[in-house]
Coordinates of C-alpha atoms in Angstrom, one line a residue:
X1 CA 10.8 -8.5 25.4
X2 CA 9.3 -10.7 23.5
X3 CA 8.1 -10.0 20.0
X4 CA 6.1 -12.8 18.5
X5 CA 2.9 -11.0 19.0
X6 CA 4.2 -8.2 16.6
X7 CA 6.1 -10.4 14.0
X8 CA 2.8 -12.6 13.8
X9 CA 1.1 -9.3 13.3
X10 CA 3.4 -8.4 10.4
X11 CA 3.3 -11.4 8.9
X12 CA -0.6 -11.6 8.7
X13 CA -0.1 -7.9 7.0
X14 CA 2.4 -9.6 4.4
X15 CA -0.3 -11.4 3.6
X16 CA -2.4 -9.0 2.5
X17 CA 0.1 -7.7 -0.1
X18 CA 0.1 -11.4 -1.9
X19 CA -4.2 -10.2 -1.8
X20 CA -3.4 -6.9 -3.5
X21 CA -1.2 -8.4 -5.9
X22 CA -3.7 -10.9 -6.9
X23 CA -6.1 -8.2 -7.4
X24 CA -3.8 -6.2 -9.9
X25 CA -3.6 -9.5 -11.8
X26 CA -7.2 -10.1 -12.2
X27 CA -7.5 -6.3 -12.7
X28 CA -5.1 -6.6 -15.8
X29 CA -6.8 -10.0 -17.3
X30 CA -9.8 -7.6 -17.2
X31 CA -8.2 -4.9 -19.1
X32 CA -7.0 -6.6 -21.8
X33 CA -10.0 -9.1 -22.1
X34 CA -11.5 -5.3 -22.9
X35 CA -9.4 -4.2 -25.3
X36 CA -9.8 -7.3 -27.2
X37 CA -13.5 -7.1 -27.2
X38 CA -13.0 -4.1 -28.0
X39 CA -15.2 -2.1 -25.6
X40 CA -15.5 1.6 -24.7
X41 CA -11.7 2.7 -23.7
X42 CA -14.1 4.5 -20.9
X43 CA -14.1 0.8 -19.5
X44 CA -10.8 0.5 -20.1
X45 CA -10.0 3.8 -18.3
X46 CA -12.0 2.5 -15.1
X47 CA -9.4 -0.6 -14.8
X48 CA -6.6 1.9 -14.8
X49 CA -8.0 3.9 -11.7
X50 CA -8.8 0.3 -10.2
X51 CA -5.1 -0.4 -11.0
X52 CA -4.1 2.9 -9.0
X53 CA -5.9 2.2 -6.1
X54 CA -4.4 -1.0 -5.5
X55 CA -0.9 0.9 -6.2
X56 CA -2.1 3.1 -3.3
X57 CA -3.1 0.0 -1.1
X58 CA 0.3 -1.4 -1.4
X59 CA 1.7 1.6 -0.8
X60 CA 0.6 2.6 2.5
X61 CA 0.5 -1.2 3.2
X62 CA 4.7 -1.0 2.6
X63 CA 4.8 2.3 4.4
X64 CA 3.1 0.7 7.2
X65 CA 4.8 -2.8 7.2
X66 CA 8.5 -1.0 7.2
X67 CA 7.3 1.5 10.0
X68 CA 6.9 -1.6 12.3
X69 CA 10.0 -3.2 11.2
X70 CA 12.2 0.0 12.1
X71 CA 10.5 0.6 15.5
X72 CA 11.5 -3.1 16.2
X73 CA 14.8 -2.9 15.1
X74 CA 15.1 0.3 17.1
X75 CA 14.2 -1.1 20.1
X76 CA 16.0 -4.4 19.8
X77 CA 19.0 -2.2 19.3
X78 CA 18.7 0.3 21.5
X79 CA 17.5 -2.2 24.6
X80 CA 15.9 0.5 26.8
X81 CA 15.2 -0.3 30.6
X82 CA 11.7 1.3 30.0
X83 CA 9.7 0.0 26.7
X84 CA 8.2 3.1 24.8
X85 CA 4.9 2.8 22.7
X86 CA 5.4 0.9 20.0
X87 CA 2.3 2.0 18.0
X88 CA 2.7 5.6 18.8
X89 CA 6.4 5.3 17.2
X90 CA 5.6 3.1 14.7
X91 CA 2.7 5.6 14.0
X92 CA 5.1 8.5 13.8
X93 CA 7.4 6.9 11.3
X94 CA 4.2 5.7 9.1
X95 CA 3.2 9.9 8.8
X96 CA 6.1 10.7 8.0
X97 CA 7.0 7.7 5.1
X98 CA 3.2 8.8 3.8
X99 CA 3.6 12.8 3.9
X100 CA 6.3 12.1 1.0
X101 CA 4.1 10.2 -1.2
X102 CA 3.4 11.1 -4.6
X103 CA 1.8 10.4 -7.7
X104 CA 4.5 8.9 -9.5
X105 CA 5.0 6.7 -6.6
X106 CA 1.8 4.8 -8.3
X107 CA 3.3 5.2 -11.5
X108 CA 6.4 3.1 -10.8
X109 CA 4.6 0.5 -9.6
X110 CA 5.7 -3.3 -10.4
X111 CA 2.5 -4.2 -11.3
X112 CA 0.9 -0.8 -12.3
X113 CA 4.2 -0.4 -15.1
X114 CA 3.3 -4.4 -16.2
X115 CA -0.6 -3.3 -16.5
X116 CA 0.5 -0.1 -18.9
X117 CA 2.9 -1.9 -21.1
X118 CA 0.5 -5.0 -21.7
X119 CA -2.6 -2.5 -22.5
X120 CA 0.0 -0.6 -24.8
X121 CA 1.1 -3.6 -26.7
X122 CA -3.0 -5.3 -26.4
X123 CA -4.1 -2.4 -28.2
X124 CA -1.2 -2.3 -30.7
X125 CA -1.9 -5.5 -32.1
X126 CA -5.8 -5.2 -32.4
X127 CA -6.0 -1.9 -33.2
X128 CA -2.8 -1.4 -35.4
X129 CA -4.8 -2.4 -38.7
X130 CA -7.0 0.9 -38.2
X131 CA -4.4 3.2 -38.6
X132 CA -2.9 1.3 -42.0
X133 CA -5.8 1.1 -44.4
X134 CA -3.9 2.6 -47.4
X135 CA -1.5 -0.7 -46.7
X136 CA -3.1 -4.1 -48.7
X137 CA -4.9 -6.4 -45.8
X138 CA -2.4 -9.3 -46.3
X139 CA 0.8 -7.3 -45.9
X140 CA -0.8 -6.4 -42.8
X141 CA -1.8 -9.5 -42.0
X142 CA 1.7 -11.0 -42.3
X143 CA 3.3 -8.4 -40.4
X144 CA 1.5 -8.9 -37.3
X145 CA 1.9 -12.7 -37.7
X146 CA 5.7 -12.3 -38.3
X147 CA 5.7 -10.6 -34.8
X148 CA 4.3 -14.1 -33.4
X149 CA 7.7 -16.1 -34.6
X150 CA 10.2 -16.7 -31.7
X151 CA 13.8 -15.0 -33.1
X152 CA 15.8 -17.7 -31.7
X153 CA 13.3 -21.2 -32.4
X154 CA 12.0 -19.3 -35.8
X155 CA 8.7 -20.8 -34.6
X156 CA 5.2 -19.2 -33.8
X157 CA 5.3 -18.9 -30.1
X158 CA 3.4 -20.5 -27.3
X159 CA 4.6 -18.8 -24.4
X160 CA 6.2 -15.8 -25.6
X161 CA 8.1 -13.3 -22.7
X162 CA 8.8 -9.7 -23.1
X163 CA 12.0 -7.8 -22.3
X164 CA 11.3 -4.4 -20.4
X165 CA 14.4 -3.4 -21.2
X166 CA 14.2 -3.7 -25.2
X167 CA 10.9 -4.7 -25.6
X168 CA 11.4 -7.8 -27.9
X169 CA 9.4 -11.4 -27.5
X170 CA 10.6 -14.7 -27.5
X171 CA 9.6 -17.8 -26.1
X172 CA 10.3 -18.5 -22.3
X173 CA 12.0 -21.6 -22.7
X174 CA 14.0 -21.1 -25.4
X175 CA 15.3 -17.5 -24.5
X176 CA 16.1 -18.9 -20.4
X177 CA 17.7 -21.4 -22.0
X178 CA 20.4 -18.9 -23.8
X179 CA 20.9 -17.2 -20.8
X180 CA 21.7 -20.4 -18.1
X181 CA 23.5 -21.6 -21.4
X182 CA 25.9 -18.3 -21.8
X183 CA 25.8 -17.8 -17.8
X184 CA 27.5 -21.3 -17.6
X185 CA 30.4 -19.8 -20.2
X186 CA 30.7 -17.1 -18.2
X187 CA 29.1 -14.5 -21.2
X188 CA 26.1 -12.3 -21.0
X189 CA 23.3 -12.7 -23.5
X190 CA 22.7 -10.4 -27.4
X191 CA 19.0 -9.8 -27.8
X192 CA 18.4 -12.2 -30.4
X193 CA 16.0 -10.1 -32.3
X194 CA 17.8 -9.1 -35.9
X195 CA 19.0 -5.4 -35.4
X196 CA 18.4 -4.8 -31.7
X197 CA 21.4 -3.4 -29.7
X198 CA 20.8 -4.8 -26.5
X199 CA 23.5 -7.3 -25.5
X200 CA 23.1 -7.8 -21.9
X201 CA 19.1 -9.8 -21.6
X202 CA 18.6 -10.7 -17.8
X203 CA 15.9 -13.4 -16.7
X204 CA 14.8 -10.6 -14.4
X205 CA 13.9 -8.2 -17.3
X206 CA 11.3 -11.1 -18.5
X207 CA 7.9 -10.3 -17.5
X208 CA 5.0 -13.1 -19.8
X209 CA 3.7 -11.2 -23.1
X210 CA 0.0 -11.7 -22.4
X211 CA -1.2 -9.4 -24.9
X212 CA 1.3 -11.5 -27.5
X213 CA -0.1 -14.8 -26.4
X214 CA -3.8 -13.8 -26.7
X215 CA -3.5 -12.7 -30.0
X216 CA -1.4 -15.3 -31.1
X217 CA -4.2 -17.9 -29.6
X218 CA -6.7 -15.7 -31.6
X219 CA -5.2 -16.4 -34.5
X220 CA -4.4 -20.2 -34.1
X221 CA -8.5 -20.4 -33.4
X222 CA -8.9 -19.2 -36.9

């Protein structure tokens, strides 16, 4: 038998994921360019359900990608004398993989978790001086900006990255460095961030700190 047909197929649909994911991208640029213009958070909202529809798509686009892959394997495993319907079993497994979705299926998407946590942090840091008015305006002021120092340079950050698992900044370069640094000795990594507990930071957990890095350019404009 040969498959080329179907592995071109599935590669065309693999495709289409690197489409979905650009989407979420711009999707999230969008978002946060919202937030700090600050318009309606009924705008805002819209993003989200944007956000979950492209969860969905990638989703069923998984669902339908893996479905294919099994039947093949199947097949290529099982050899039969007579070759069944490949769509029709491919089909089968795809109903199946989709009659146990559910919503939080969207929720723990990559990309969908990245969107949340970015939107959490944008609105944090441009809309964190509403809720302190009884603090003075410059304590304020320095807070935020003390928030913008790398803990392990001591310097304002350019390119600051989040951990997911803490949720402490620092910039790329310096914190990657640590880690290949302390990987080389054989030793795992402390968040450097004064009082955190954390002591095992993976370049995995790293995802870029846009909300961080647009405020931080806001301020250097200034």
């Amino acid at each position: 038998i040969s498959f080329n047909a179907i592995d071109s197929a599935l590669s065309s649909l693999k495709n289409c994921q690197s489409y979905i994911n650009s989407g979420m991208d711009v999707a999230t640029q969008v978002a946060l360019d919202l937030v700090e213009s600050f318009n309606d958070e009924e705008d805002v909202n819209s993003m989200e359900k944007v956000m979950l529809e492209y969860a969905t798509m990638d989703r069923e686009l998984n669902h339908y990608i893996k479905a294919f892959e099994e039947t093949i394997n199947q097949v290529k495993r099982e050899k039969p004398e007579i070759l069944p319907d490949l769509e029709n079993l491919a089909q089968e497994k795809f109903l199946e993989m989709e009659s146990m979705n559910s919503d939080s299926d969207l929720q723990r998407n990559e990309k969908y978790m990245y969107f949340k946590d970015q939107l959490k942090e944008m609105k944090k840091q441009y809309h964190s001086n509403d809720t302190i008015e009884e603090i003075d305006e410059d304590i304020a002021v320095t807070r935020s900006q003390m928030n913008f120092i790398c803990p392990i340079t001591q310097m304002t950050m350019k390119r600051p990255v989040r951990n997911k698992v803490c949720g402490h900044s620092y910039e790329e370069d310096a914190i990657l460095e640590m880690i290949q640094t302390q990987k080389q000795k054989k030793k795992t990594v402390r968040c450097p961030k004064m009082g955190c507990s954390h002591v095992d930071v993976k370049g995995s957990d790293l995802v870029p700190d846009e909300a961080l890095k647009r405020v931080i350019d806001s301020q250097n404009k200034q």
